Amino acid sequence: LRGCSAGSAPSASSLWLLTADQLGYTPTLTQTPSLEAVTTASTFVLEQPRCVFDSYGNADIWLVVALAKATSTFNNTARPGTPETAYQLFPGSVSAYMTLNATLANYPCPKPAGEITVLRVGSETSCAGDEARPTCNGPLPNPGPYRVKFLALQGSEPVAETVWSESITLRTAEPPSSISTTGKGHSAGMIAITTILSILFAILLAGLVAML
């Protein structure tokens, strides 16, 4: 805690000065193995932070998911499981929530051969409306953009954190009006032309038979 004299109690404003070790790791969307749905309309897939928090064996590691525009105001002293960081209040009164609680045992280093080391953010639908589970890994409510980082806490104290990821924008469904029907029009026209030609050919064939 910086900015407090010895023996003095920290003020409310000084809580923002709690600093954690800054780790040179940037969360990224997964690239290996190649997945078709790295981003969907409500989820995205991250690489696990392997070999990143090895010096913090007793810490709980959390994923912070924030609106891209709100990263500069995130308070790393905010505790997971409280209204200040609840998924169910995001993105209304909460601009960043905390989810996917893990320990170092969940991110062993080095990773076992053949193990898939990814995290799908937004995959839990059962707890999305359950206020009793404020750390729910629920579906993302809109395309974003979002940014994420990993934060290690010992008790309620932040001890280490990664940098924020680049902006992550989810997929959006195309409106029906934007779907081209040109191809279908050509197909219908070709069917009509083929039908007319077949009828004319039949008439011509019948006329030749009659003449013979």
PDB file of C-alpha atoms in Angstrom:
ATOM      1  CA  LEU A   1       0.000   0.000   0.000  1.00  0.00           C
ATOM      2  CA  ARG A   2       1.528   3.285  -1.073  1.00  0.00           C
ATOM      3  CA  GLY A   3       0.696   6.816   0.002  1.00  0.00           C
ATOM      4  CA  CYS A   4      -0.027   6.004   3.724  1.00  0.00           C
ATOM      5  CA  SER A   5       2.243   6.918   6.614  1.00  0.00           C
ATOM      6  CA  ALA A   6       3.252   4.246   9.088  1.00  0.00           C
ATOM      7  CA  GLY A   7       0.534   3.419  11.556  1.00  0.00           C
ATOM      8  CA  SER A   8      -2.166   5.353   9.691  1.00  0.00           C
ATOM      9  CA  ALA A   9      -5.306   3.748   8.358  1.00  0.00           C
ATOM     10  CA  PRO A  10      -5.737   3.856   4.583  1.00  0.00           C
ATOM     11  CA  SER A  11      -8.333   6.293   3.321  1.00  0.00           C
ATOM     12  CA  ALA A  12     -10.973   5.291   0.770  1.00  0.00           C
ATOM     13  CA  SER A  13      -9.082   7.048  -1.998  1.00  0.00           C
ATOM     14  CA  SER A  14      -5.781   5.371  -1.129  1.00  0.00           C
ATOM     15  CA  LEU A  15      -7.292   1.927  -1.724  1.00  0.00           C
ATOM     16  CA  TRP A  16      -6.866   2.626  -5.426  1.00  0.00           C
ATOM     17  CA  LEU A  17      -3.113   2.735  -4.796  1.00  0.00           C
ATOM     18  CA  LEU A  18      -2.823  -0.933  -3.893  1.00  0.00           C
ATOM     19  CA  THR A  19      -0.390  -2.289  -6.449  1.00  0.00           C
ATOM     20  CA  ALA A  20       0.210  -5.819  -7.635  1.00  0.00           C
ATOM     21  CA  ASP A  21       3.176  -7.250  -9.502  1.00  0.00           C
ATOM     22  CA  GLN A  22       2.771  -6.448 -13.180  1.00  0.00           C
ATOM     23  CA  LEU A  23       3.383  -9.557 -15.269  1.00  0.00           C
ATOM     24  CA  GLY A  24       4.497  -9.321 -18.873  1.00  0.00           C
ATOM     25  CA  TYR A  25       1.761 -11.589 -20.167  1.00  0.00           C
ATOM     26  CA  THR A  26      -1.050 -10.566 -22.499  1.00  0.00           C
ATOM     27  CA  PRO A  27      -4.165 -12.770 -22.629  1.00  0.00           C
ATOM     28  CA  THR A  28      -4.918 -13.834 -26.196  1.00  0.00           C
ATOM     29  CA  LEU A  29      -7.572 -15.687 -28.129  1.00  0.00           C
ATOM     30  CA  THR A  30      -6.547 -19.276 -28.704  1.00  0.00           C
ATOM     31  CA  GLN A  31      -4.713 -20.168 -31.906  1.00  0.00           C
ATOM     32  CA  THR A  32      -3.736 -23.793 -31.239  1.00  0.00           C
ATOM     33  CA  PRO A  33      -5.519 -26.068 -31.657  1.00  0.00           C
ATOM     34  CA  SER A  34      -7.437 -24.362 -34.436  1.00  0.00           C
ATOM     35  CA  LEU A  35     -11.062 -23.974 -33.359  1.00  0.00           C
ATOM     36  CA  GLU A  36     -13.936 -22.971 -35.629  1.00  0.00           C
ATOM     37  CA  ALA A  37     -15.767 -21.026 -32.899  1.00  0.00           C
ATOM     38  CA  VAL A  38     -13.027 -18.975 -31.251  1.00  0.00           C
ATOM     39  CA  THR A  39     -15.614 -16.200 -31.093  1.00  0.00           C
ATOM     40  CA  THR A  40     -19.386 -16.596 -31.253  1.00  0.00           C
ATOM     41  CA  ALA A  41     -22.262 -14.200 -30.613  1.00  0.00           C
ATOM     42  CA  SER A  42     -21.863 -14.651 -26.840  1.00  0.00           C
ATOM     43  CA  THR A  43     -18.539 -16.425 -26.118  1.00  0.00           C
ATOM     44  CA  PHE A  44     -14.826 -16.359 -26.897  1.00  0.00           C
ATOM     45  CA  VAL A  45     -11.956 -18.748 -26.226  1.00  0.00           C
ATOM     46  CA  LEU A  46      -8.740 -17.732 -24.465  1.00  0.00           C
ATOM     47  CA  GLU A  47      -5.418 -19.441 -23.989  1.00  0.00           C
ATOM     48  CA  GLN A  48      -4.888 -20.528 -20.377  1.00  0.00           C
ATOM     49  CA  PRO A  49      -2.193 -18.554 -18.533  1.00  0.00           C
ATOM     50  CA  ARG A  50       0.268 -21.429 -18.210  1.00  0.00           C
ATOM     51  CA  CYS A  51       3.651 -20.718 -16.581  1.00  0.00           C
ATOM     52  CA  VAL A  52       2.549 -17.181 -15.709  1.00  0.00           C
ATOM     53  CA  PHE A  53       1.701 -17.300 -11.969  1.00  0.00           C
ATOM     54  CA  ASP A  54       4.277 -19.876 -10.840  1.00  0.00           C
ATOM     55  CA  SER A  55       5.597 -17.570  -8.095  1.00  0.00           C
ATOM     56  CA  TYR A  56       2.155 -17.182  -6.514  1.00  0.00           C
ATOM     57  CA  GLY A  57       1.307 -20.698  -5.410  1.00  0.00           C
ATOM     58  CA  ASN A  58      -1.153 -19.683  -2.686  1.00  0.00           C
ATOM     59  CA  ALA A  59      -3.103 -17.204  -4.785  1.00  0.00           C
ATOM     60  CA  ASP A  60      -6.514 -17.465  -6.363  1.00  0.00           C
ATOM     61  CA  ILE A  61      -6.406 -16.558 -10.035  1.00  0.00           C
ATOM     62  CA  TRP A  62      -9.399 -14.726 -11.491  1.00  0.00           C
ATOM     63  CA  LEU A  63     -10.332 -13.619 -14.975  1.00  0.00           C
ATOM     64  CA  VAL A  64     -11.504 -10.017 -15.213  1.00  0.00           C
ATOM     65  CA  VAL A  65     -13.822  -9.308 -18.151  1.00  0.00           C
ATOM     66  CA  ALA A  66     -14.362  -5.611 -18.840  1.00  0.00           C
ATOM     67  CA  LEU A  67     -15.872  -3.327 -21.406  1.00  0.00           C
ATOM     68  CA  ALA A  68     -12.944  -2.133 -23.501  1.00  0.00           C
ATOM     69  CA  LYS A  69     -13.656   1.490 -22.633  1.00  0.00           C
ATOM     70  CA  ALA A  70     -13.699   0.787 -18.877  1.00  0.00           C
ATOM     71  CA  THR A  71     -10.294  -0.827 -18.297  1.00  0.00           C
ATOM     72  CA  SER A  72      -8.680   2.350 -16.992  1.00  0.00           C
ATOM     73  CA  THR A  73     -11.230   2.624 -14.181  1.00  0.00           C
ATOM     74  CA  PHE A  74     -11.118  -0.986 -12.974  1.00  0.00           C
ATOM     75  CA  ASN A  75     -10.338  -1.199  -9.262  1.00  0.00           C
ATOM     76  CA  ASN A  76      -8.147  -4.249  -8.594  1.00  0.00           C
ATOM     77  CA  THR A  77      -9.069  -4.151  -4.907  1.00  0.00           C
ATOM     78  CA  ALA A  78     -12.664  -5.001  -5.782  1.00  0.00           C
ATOM     79  CA  ARG A  79     -13.520  -8.420  -4.401  1.00  0.00           C
ATOM     80  CA  PRO A  80     -15.010 -11.209  -6.512  1.00  0.00           C
ATOM     81  CA  GLY A  81     -18.481 -12.338  -5.520  1.00  0.00           C
ATOM     82  CA  THR A  82     -19.647  -8.854  -4.523  1.00  0.00           C
ATOM     83  CA  PRO A  83     -22.138  -6.509  -6.228  1.00  0.00           C
ATOM     84  CA  GLU A  84     -19.181  -4.443  -7.449  1.00  0.00           C
ATOM     85  CA  THR A  85     -17.981  -7.290  -9.679  1.00  0.00           C
ATOM     86  CA  ALA A  86     -21.170  -9.345 -10.229  1.00  0.00           C
ATOM     87  CA  TYR A  87     -21.807 -10.815 -13.665  1.00  0.00           C
ATOM     88  CA  GLN A  88     -25.561 -10.284 -13.340  1.00  0.00           C
ATOM     89  CA  LEU A  89     -25.077  -6.498 -13.119  1.00  0.00           C
ATOM     90  CA  PHE A  90     -22.844  -6.349 -16.197  1.00  0.00           C
ATOM     91  CA  PRO A  91     -22.771  -4.159 -18.260  1.00  0.00           C
ATOM     92  CA  GLY A  92     -25.359  -1.961 -16.518  1.00  0.00           C
ATOM     93  CA  SER A  93     -24.034  -0.756 -13.162  1.00  0.00           C
ATOM     94  CA  VAL A  94     -20.926  -2.979 -13.406  1.00  0.00           C
ATOM     95  CA  SER A  95     -18.388  -2.363 -16.177  1.00  0.00           C
ATOM     96  CA  ALA A  96     -16.100  -5.299 -15.275  1.00  0.00           C
ATOM     97  CA  TYR A  97     -16.887  -8.625 -13.623  1.00  0.00           C
ATOM     98  CA  MET A  98     -14.701 -11.413 -12.206  1.00  0.00           C
ATOM     99  CA  THR A  99     -15.119 -15.079 -13.095  1.00  0.00           C
ATOM    100  CA  LEU A 100     -13.352 -18.416 -13.720  1.00  0.00           C
ATOM    101  CA  ASN A 101     -11.728 -18.736 -10.308  1.00  0.00           C
ATOM    102  CA  ALA A 102      -8.688 -21.049 -10.442  1.00  0.00           C
ATOM    103  CA  THR A 103      -5.514 -21.922  -8.585  1.00  0.00           C
ATOM    104  CA  LEU A 104      -2.026 -22.697  -9.812  1.00  0.00           C
ATOM    105  CA  ALA A 105      -2.986 -26.395  -9.872  1.00  0.00           C
ATOM    106  CA  ASN A 106      -5.426 -25.598 -12.696  1.00  0.00           C
ATOM    107  CA  TYR A 107      -2.610 -24.141 -14.799  1.00  0.00           C
ATOM    108  CA  PRO A 108       0.297 -26.596 -14.410  1.00  0.00           C
ATOM    109  CA  CYS A 109       3.598 -25.741 -16.024  1.00  0.00           C
ATOM    110  CA  PRO A 110       4.709 -27.176 -18.333  1.00  0.00           C
ATOM    111  CA  LYS A 111       1.400 -28.328 -19.748  1.00  0.00           C
ATOM    112  CA  PRO A 112       0.938 -32.104 -20.140  1.00  0.00           C
ATOM    113  CA  ALA A 113       1.430 -33.321 -23.705  1.00  0.00           C
ATOM    114  CA  GLY A 114      -1.756 -33.357 -25.733  1.00  0.00           C
ATOM    115  CA  GLU A 115      -3.782 -31.373 -23.206  1.00  0.00           C
ATOM    116  CA  ILE A 116      -6.045 -28.645 -24.571  1.00  0.00           C
ATOM    117  CA  THR A 117      -5.296 -25.508 -22.578  1.00  0.00           C
ATOM    118  CA  VAL A 118      -8.126 -23.106 -23.355  1.00  0.00           C
ATOM    119  CA  LEU A 119     -10.847 -21.242 -21.476  1.00  0.00           C
ATOM    120  CA  ARG A 120     -14.248 -20.553 -23.029  1.00  0.00           C
ATOM    121  CA  VAL A 121     -15.548 -17.293 -21.637  1.00  0.00           C
ATOM    122  CA  GLY A 122     -19.341 -17.017 -21.550  1.00  0.00           C
ATOM    123  CA  SER A 123     -20.187 -20.723 -21.602  1.00  0.00           C
ATOM    124  CA  GLU A 124     -22.424 -20.997 -18.502  1.00  0.00           C
ATOM    125  CA  THR A 125     -26.089 -20.352 -19.225  1.00  0.00           C
ATOM    126  CA  SER A 126     -27.569 -21.960 -16.097  1.00  0.00           C
ATOM    127  CA  CYS A 127     -26.360 -19.243 -13.713  1.00  0.00           C
ATOM    128  CA  ALA A 128     -26.809 -16.198 -15.939  1.00  0.00           C
ATOM    129  CA  GLY A 129     -29.828 -14.973 -13.976  1.00  0.00           C
ATOM    130  CA  ASP A 130     -28.858 -16.416 -10.600  1.00  0.00           C
ATOM    131  CA  GLU A 131     -27.825 -13.563  -8.318  1.00  0.00           C
ATOM    132  CA  ALA A 132     -26.557 -16.118  -5.813  1.00  0.00           C
ATOM    133  CA  ARG A 133     -23.724 -16.873  -8.270  1.00  0.00           C
ATOM    134  CA  PRO A 134     -22.166 -13.458  -8.980  1.00  0.00           C
ATOM    135  CA  THR A 135     -18.996 -15.059 -10.406  1.00  0.00           C
ATOM    136  CA  CYS A 136     -20.967 -16.870 -13.124  1.00  0.00           C
ATOM    137  CA  ASN A 137     -19.146 -17.381 -16.418  1.00  0.00           C
ATOM    138  CA  GLY A 138     -22.276 -16.323 -18.253  1.00  0.00           C
ATOM    139  CA  PRO A 139     -22.854 -15.419 -21.906  1.00  0.00           C
ATOM    140  CA  LEU A 140     -21.585 -12.047 -23.050  1.00  0.00           C
ATOM    141  CA  PRO A 141     -24.555  -9.700 -23.519  1.00  0.00           C
ATOM    142  CA  ASN A 142     -23.490  -7.937 -26.734  1.00  0.00           C
ATOM    143  CA  PRO A 143     -20.676  -7.888 -29.329  1.00  0.00           C
ATOM    144  CA  GLY A 144     -18.485  -5.700 -27.144  1.00  0.00           C
ATOM    145  CA  PRO A 145     -15.676  -4.897 -27.601  1.00  0.00           C
ATOM    146  CA  TYR A 146     -14.235  -6.436 -24.426  1.00  0.00           C
ATOM    147  CA  ARG A 147     -10.791  -6.686 -22.856  1.00  0.00           C
ATOM    148  CA  VAL A 148      -9.643  -9.197 -20.246  1.00  0.00           C
ATOM    149  CA  LYS A 149      -6.819  -9.769 -17.802  1.00  0.00           C
ATOM    150  CA  PHE A 150      -5.890 -12.320 -15.131  1.00  0.00           C
ATOM    151  CA  LEU A 151      -5.641 -11.155 -11.529  1.00  0.00           C
ATOM    152  CA  ALA A 152      -4.098 -13.130  -8.648  1.00  0.00           C
ATOM    153  CA  LEU A 153      -5.441 -12.502  -5.145  1.00  0.00           C
ATOM    154  CA  GLN A 154      -4.134 -13.691  -1.794  1.00  0.00           C
ATOM    155  CA  GLY A 155      -7.127 -13.317   0.445  1.00  0.00           C
ATOM    156  CA  SER A 156      -8.515  -9.991  -0.707  1.00  0.00           C
ATOM    157  CA  GLU A 157      -5.157  -8.479  -1.660  1.00  0.00           C
ATOM    158  CA  PRO A 158      -4.068  -8.276  -5.314  1.00  0.00           C
ATOM    159  CA  VAL A 159      -0.561  -9.699  -5.639  1.00  0.00           C
ATOM    160  CA  ALA A 160      -0.070 -10.075  -9.405  1.00  0.00           C
ATOM    161  CA  GLU A 161      -1.867  -9.237 -12.615  1.00  0.00           C
ATOM    162  CA  THR A 162      -1.322  -9.504 -16.337  1.00  0.00           C
ATOM    163  CA  VAL A 163      -1.743  -6.667 -18.782  1.00  0.00           C
ATOM    164  CA  TRP A 164      -5.069  -6.180 -20.512  1.00  0.00           C
ATOM    165  CA  SER A 165      -5.717  -8.076 -23.721  1.00  0.00           C
ATOM    166  CA  GLU A 166      -6.356  -6.430 -27.047  1.00  0.00           C
ATOM    167  CA  SER A 167     -10.002  -5.616 -27.768  1.00  0.00           C
ATOM    168  CA  ILE A 168     -12.184  -8.655 -28.459  1.00  0.00           C
ATOM    169  CA  THR A 169     -15.296  -8.190 -30.577  1.00  0.00           C
ATOM    170  CA  LEU A 170     -17.844 -10.979 -30.869  1.00  0.00           C
ATOM    171  CA  ARG A 171     -19.693 -12.086 -33.975  1.00  0.00           C
ATOM    172  CA  THR A 172     -23.007 -10.548 -34.925  1.00  0.00           C
ATOM    173  CA  ALA A 173     -25.837 -12.182 -36.852  1.00  0.00           C
ATOM    174  CA  GLU A 174     -26.588 -10.645 -40.249  1.00  0.00           C
ATOM    175  CA  PRO A 175     -30.062  -9.061 -40.528  1.00  0.00           C
ATOM    176  CA  PRO A 176     -32.360 -10.771 -43.060  1.00  0.00           C
ATOM    177  CA  SER A 177     -32.401  -7.616 -45.192  1.00  0.00           C
ATOM    178  CA  SER A 178     -28.641  -7.909 -45.763  1.00  0.00           C
ATOM    179  CA  ILE A 179     -28.834 -11.405 -47.248  1.00  0.00           C
ATOM    180  CA  SER A 180     -28.590 -11.321 -51.029  1.00  0.00           C
ATOM    181  CA  THR A 181     -31.338 -13.084 -52.963  1.00  0.00           C
ATOM    182  CA  THR A 182     -29.736 -12.515 -56.361  1.00  0.00           C
ATOM    183  CA  GLY A 183     -28.553 -16.091 -56.630  1.00  0.00           C
ATOM    184  CA  LYS A 184     -32.009 -17.422 -55.839  1.00  0.00           C
ATOM    185  CA  GLY A 185     -33.555 -15.160 -58.495  1.00  0.00           C
ATOM    186  CA  HIS A 186     -31.291 -16.564 -61.172  1.00  0.00           C
ATOM    187  CA  SER A 187     -32.106 -20.094 -60.079  1.00  0.00           C
ATOM    188  CA  ALA A 188     -35.856 -19.460 -60.324  1.00  0.00           C
ATOM    189  CA  GLY A 189     -35.446 -17.865 -63.770  1.00  0.00           C
ATOM    190  CA  MET A 190     -33.435 -20.792 -65.058  1.00  0.00           C
ATOM    191  CA  ILE A 191     -36.113 -23.189 -63.825  1.00  0.00           C
ATOM    192  CA  ALA A 192     -38.821 -21.199 -65.646  1.00  0.00           C
ATOM    193  CA  ILE A 193     -36.830 -21.085 -68.888  1.00  0.00           C
ATOM    194  CA  THR A 194     -36.084 -24.798 -68.705  1.00  0.00           C
ATOM    195  CA  THR A 195     -39.776 -25.565 -68.153  1.00  0.00           C
ATOM    196  CA  ILE A 196     -40.877 -23.441 -71.140  1.00  0.00           C
ATOM    197  CA  LEU A 197     -38.278 -24.998 -73.418  1.00  0.00           C
ATOM    198  CA  SER A 198     -39.369 -28.479 -72.346  1.00  0.00           C
ATOM    199  CA  ILE A 199     -42.997 -27.681 -73.196  1.00  0.00           C
ATOM    200  CA  LEU A 200     -42.056 -26.228 -76.619  1.00  0.00           C
ATOM    201  CA  PHE A 201     -39.910 -29.274 -77.361  1.00  0.00           C
ATOM    202  CA  ALA A 202     -42.820 -31.551 -76.493  1.00  0.00           C
ATOM    203  CA  ILE A 203     -45.170 -29.588 -78.797  1.00  0.00           C
ATOM    204  CA  LEU A 204     -42.641 -29.701 -81.635  1.00  0.00           C
ATOM    205  CA  LEU A 205     -42.141 -33.436 -81.166  1.00  0.00           C
ATOM    206  CA  ALA A 206     -45.912 -34.026 -81.201  1.00  0.00           C
ATOM    207  CA  GLY A 207     -46.194 -32.013 -84.448  1.00  0.00           C
ATOM    208  CA  LEU A 208     -43.479 -34.068 -86.136  1.00  0.00           C
ATOM    209  CA  VAL A 209     -45.205 -37.291 -85.110  1.00  0.00           C
ATOM    210  CA  ALA A 210     -48.504 -35.998 -86.516  1.00  0.00           C
ATOM    211  CA  MET A 211     -46.899 -35.094 -89.830  1.00  0.00           C
ATOM    212  CA  LEU A 212     -45.376 -38.537 -90.143  1.00  0.00           C
TER     213      LEU A 212
END
